[in-house]
Coordinates of C-alpha atoms and ligand atoms in Angstrom, one line a residue:
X17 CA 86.0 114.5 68.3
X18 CA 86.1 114.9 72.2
X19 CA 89.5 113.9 73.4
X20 CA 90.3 112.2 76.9
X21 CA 93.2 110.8 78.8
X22 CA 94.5 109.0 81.8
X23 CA 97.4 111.1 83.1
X24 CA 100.0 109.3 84.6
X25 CA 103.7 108.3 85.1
X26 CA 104.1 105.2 84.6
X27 CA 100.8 103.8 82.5
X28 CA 102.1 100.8 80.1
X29 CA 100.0 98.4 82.5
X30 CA 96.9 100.5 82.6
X31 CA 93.6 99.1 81.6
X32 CA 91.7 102.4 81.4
X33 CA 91.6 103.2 78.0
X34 CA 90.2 99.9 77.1
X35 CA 87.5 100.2 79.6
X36 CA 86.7 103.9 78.3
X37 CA 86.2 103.0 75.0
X38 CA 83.9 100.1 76.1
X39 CA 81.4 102.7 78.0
X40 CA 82.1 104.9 74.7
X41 CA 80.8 101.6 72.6
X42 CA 77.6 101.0 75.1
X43 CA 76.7 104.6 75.1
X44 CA 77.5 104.4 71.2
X45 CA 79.4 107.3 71.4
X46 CA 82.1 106.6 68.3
X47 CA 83.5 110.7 68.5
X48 CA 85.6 110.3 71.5
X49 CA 89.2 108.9 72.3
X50 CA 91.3 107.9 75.4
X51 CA 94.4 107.4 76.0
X52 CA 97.6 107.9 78.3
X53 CA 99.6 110.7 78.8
X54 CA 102.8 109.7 80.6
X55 CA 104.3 112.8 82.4
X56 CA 107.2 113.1 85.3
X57 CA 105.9 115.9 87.4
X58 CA 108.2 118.8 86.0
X59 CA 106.2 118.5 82.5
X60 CA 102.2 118.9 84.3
X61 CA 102.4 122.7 84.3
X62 CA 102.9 122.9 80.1
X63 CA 100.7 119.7 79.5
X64 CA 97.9 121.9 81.6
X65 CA 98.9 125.1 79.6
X66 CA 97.4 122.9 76.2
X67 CA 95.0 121.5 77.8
X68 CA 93.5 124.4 78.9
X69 CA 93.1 126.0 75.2
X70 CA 91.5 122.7 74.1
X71 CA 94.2 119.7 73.9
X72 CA 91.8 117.5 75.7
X73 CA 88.5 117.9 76.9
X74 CA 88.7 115.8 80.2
X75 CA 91.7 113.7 81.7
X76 CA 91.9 111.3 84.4
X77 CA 95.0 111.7 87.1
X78 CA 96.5 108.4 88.5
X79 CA 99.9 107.8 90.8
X80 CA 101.9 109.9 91.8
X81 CA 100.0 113.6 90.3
X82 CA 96.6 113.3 91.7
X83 CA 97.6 116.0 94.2
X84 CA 100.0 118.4 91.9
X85 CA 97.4 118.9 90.0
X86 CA 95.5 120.6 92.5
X87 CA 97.3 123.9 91.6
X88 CA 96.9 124.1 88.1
X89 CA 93.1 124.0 88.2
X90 CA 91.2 127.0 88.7
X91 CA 88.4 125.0 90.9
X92 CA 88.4 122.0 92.8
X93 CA 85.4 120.2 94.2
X94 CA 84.5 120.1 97.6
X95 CA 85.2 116.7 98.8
X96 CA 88.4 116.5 96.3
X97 CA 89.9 119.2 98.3
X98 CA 89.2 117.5 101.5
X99 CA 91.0 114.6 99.9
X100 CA 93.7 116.3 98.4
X101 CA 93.6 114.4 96.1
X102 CA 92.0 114.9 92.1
X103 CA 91.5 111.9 89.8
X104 CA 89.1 113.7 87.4
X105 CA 89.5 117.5 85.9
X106 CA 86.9 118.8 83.2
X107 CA 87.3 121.2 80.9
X108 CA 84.4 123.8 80.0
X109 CA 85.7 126.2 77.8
X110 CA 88.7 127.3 79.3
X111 CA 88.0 126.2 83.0
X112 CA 89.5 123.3 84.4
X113 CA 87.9 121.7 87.6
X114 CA 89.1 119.3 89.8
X115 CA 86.8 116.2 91.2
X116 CA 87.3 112.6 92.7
X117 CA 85.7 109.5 91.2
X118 CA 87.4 107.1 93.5
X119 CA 85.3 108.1 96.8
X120 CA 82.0 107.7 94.2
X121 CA 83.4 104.6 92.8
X122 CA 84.2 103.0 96.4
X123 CA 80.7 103.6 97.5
X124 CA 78.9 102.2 94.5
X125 CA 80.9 99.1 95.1
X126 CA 79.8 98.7 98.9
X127 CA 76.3 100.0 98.0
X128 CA 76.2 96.6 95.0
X129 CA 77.7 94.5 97.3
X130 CA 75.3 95.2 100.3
X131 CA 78.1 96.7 102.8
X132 CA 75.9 99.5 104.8
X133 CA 78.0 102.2 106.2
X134 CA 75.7 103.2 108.3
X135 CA 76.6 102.9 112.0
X136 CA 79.2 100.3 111.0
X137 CA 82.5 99.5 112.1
X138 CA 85.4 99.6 109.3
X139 CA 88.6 99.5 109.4
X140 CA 91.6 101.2 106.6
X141 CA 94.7 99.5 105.9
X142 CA 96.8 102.7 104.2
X143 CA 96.6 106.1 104.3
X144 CA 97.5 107.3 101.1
X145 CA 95.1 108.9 97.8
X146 CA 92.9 106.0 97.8
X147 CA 92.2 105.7 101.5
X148 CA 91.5 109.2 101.9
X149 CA 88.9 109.0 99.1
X150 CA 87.5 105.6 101.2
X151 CA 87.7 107.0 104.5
X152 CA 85.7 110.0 103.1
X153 CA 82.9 107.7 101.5
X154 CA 82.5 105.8 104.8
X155 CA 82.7 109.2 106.8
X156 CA 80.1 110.2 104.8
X157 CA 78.3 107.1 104.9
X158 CA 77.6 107.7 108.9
X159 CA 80.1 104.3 110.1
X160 CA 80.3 104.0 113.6
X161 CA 84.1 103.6 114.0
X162 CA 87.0 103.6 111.9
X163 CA 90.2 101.6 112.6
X164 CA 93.1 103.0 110.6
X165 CA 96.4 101.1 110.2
X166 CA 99.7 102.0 108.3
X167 CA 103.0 102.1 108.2
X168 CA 103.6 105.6 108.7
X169 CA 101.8 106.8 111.7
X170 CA 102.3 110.2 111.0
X171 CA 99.9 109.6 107.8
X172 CA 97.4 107.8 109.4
X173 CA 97.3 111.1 112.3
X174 CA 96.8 113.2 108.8
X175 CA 93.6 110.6 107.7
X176 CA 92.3 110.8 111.1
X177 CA 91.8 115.0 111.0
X178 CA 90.3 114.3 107.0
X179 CA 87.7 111.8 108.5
X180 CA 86.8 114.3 111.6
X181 CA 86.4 117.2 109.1
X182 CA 84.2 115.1 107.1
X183 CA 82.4 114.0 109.8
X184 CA 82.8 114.7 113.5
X185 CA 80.9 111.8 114.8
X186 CA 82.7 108.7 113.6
X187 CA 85.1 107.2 116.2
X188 CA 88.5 107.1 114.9
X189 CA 91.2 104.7 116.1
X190 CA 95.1 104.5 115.2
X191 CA 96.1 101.1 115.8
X192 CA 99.0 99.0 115.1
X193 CA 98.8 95.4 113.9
X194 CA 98.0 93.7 117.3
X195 CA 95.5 95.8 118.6
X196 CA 93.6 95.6 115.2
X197 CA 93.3 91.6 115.8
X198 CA 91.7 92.6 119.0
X199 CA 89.3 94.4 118.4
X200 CA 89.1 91.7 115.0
X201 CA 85.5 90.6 116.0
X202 CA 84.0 94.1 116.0
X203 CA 84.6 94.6 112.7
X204 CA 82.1 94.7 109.9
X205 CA 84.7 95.8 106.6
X206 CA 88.5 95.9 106.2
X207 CA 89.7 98.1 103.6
X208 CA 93.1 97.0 101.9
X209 CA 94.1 100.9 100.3
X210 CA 97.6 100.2 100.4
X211 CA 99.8 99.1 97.0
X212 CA 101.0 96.0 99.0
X213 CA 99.9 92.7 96.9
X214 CA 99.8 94.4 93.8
X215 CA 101.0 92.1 90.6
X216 CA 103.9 91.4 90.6
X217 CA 104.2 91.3 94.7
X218 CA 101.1 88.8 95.1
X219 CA 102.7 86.9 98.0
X220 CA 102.6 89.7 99.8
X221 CA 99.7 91.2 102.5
X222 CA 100.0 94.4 104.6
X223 CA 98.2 92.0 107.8
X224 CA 98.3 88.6 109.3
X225 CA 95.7 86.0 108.5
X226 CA 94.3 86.2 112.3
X227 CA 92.4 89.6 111.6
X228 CA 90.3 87.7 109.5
X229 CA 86.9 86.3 110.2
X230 CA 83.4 84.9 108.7
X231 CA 81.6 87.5 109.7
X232 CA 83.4 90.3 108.0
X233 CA 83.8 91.2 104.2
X234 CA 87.4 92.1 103.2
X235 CA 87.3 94.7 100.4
X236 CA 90.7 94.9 98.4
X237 CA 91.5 98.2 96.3
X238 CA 94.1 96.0 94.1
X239 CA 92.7 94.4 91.3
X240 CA 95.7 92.9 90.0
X241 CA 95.7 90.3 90.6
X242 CA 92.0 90.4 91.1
X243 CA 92.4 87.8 94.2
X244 CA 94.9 89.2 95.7
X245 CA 96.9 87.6 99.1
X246 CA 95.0 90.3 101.4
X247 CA 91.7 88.1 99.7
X248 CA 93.1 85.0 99.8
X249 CA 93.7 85.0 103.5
X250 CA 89.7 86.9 104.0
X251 CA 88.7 83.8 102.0
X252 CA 90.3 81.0 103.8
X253 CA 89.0 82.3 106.8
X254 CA 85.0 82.5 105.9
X255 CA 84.9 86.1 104.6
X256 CA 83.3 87.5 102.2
X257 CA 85.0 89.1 99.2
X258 CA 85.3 92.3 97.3
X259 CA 88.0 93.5 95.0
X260 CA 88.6 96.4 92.9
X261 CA 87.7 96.1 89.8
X262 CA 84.1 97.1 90.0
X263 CA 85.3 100.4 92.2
X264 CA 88.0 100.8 88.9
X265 CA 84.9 100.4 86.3
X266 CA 82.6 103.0 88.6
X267 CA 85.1 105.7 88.9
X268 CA 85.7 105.3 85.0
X269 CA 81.7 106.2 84.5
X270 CA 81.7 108.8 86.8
X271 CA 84.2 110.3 85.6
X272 CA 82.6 109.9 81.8
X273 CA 79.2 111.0 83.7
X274 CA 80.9 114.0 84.6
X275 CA 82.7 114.7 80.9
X276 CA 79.2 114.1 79.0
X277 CA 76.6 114.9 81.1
X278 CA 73.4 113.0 81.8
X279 CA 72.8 110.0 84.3
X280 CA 75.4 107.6 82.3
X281 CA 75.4 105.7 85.7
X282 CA 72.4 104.6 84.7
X283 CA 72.6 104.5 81.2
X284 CA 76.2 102.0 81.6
X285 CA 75.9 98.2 82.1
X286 CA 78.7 98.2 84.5
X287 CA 78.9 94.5 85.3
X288 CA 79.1 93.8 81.8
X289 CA 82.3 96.0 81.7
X290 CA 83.6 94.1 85.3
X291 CA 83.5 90.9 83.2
X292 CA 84.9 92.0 80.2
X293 CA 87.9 93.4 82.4
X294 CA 88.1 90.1 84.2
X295 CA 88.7 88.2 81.1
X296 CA 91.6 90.5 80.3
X297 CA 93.0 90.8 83.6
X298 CA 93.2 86.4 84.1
Ligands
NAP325 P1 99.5 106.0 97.6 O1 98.9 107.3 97.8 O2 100.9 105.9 97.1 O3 99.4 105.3 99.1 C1 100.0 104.0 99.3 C2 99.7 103.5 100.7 O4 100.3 102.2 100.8 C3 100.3 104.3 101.8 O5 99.5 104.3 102.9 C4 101.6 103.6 102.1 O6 102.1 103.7 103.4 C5 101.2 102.1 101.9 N1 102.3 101.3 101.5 C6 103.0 101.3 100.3 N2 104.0 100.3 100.4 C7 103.9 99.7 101.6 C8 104.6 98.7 102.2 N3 105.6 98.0 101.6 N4 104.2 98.3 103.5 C9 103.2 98.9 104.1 N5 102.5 99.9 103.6 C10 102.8 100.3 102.3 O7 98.6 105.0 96.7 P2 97.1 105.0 96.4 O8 96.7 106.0 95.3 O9 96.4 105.3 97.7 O10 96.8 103.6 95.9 C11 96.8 102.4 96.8 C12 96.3 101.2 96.1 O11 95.0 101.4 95.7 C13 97.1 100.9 94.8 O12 97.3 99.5 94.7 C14 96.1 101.4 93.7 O13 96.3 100.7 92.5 C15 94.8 101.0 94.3 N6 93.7 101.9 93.8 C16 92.6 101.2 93.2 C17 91.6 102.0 92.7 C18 90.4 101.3 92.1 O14 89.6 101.9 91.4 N7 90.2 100.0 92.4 C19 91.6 103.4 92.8 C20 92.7 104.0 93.4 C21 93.8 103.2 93.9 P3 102.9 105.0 103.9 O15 101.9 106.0 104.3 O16 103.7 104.5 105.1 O17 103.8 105.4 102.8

């Protein structure tokens, strides 16, 4: 029996062993488990001591560990490192290494939903895990121009020096609410990667309704509630769309892709797995 886990503090809301299972049952893989670990950071270093000599063969990492694990592996993919940020660590034997399924997960989700990167203009709202792993797939991707807002400045400085060091010729700008609405029309994707709208705060939105217009697509991280205020507001304003749940699902079969081998990517009917979510989440 292979044995997996989502590593967390706080789990009692997560969805993610209920999605593993269901890319276990399309794969009809019926020897492997999942489920959640809930640590306070004092206990990772003896939870990674067993897993190590074989308590688990892979584990997920949500809030707040994905970067204190970094230590306790003995490698750590390239791009996770850039991060700083882990959300997936095999096992092979008695090796543990580090990778990030969120930045492969976010780009899967533009790539299904048509949002080229290329040589287009985005802009972050956040700065934290999540953003870095966004502002790395669009750095990659070859965008343009990256706007970055949050509210500490001192982070979005640190996510401006990730995206140069991923890639030196996208134009980054810190701006603050205001200036963002200015420079509104020139942009192709906002990015919500902050926790603000997030069940049970779904009045709130971390910008005003007058960044948002019909020519842009609004992608939310938050998938609880799956239409979230930050959507709301993209919607009433002629926008199109995009909310985390298929990024959640993605990351999930990377990380699985990564655990088992093979192109389970392809092999994994993802949108059937969005819409069983869906149902559950409503
Ligand atoms: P994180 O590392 O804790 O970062 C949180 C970010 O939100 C920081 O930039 C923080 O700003 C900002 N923030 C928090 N409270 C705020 C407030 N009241 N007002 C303004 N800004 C606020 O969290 P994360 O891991 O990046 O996750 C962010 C969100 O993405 C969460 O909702 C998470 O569930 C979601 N997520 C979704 C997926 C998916 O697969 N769909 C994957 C990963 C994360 P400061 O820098 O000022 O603290």
């Amino acid at each position: 029996m292979k044995r997996f886990a989502l590593l967390g503090e706080t789990l009692g809301h997560s969805v993610s062993p209920m999605l593993h299972k269901a890319i276990y049952r399309q794969l009809e893989i019926d020897d492997a488990s999942y489920r959640t670990v809930e640590l306070p950071v004092e206990r990772l270093k003896s939870f990674f001591t067993g897993f190590r000599v074989g308590g688990f063969d892979g584990v997920n990492v949500t809030i707040p560990h994905k970067a204190s694990v970094i230590p306790l592996l003995d490698e750590v993919d390239s791009k996770a490192k850039l991060i700083d940020a882990v959300n997936c660590v095999n096992r092979v034997g008695n090796k543990l290494t580090g990778y990030n399924t969120d930045l492969l997960g976010f780009a899967y989700s533009l790539r299904q939903n048509s949002v080229k990167t290329e040589n287009s203009v985005f802009a972050i709202v956040g700065a934290g895990g999540s953003a870095k792993a966004v502002a790395v797939a669009l750095a990659e991707g070859e965008a343009k121009r990256i706007f970055l807002l949050n509210r500490t400045p001192e982070h979005a400085q640190q996510l401006a020096e990730i995206i140069k060091t991923s890639n030196d010729s996208v134009e980054v700008t810190i701006c603050e609410q205001t200036e963002l609405a200015d420079h509104a029309t020139d942009i192709d994707c906002i990015v919500n990667a902050t926790s603000v709208g997030m069940s049970p705060d779904v009045d709130e939105s971390p910008v005003t309704e007058s960044i948002f217009n019909s020519n842009m697509v609004a992608f939310d991280l938050i998938y609880t509630p799956l239409t979230s205020r930050f959507l709301q507001q993209a919607k009433d304003n002629g926008a199109m769309t995009i909310n985390g749940l298929q990024m959640l699902v993605a990351q999930a079969v990377y990380s699985v892709e990564i655990w088992m081998g093979g192109n389970i990517v392809a092999h994994v009917d993802l949108n059937a797995l969005v819409r069983d979510l869906e149902k559950s989440i409503n």
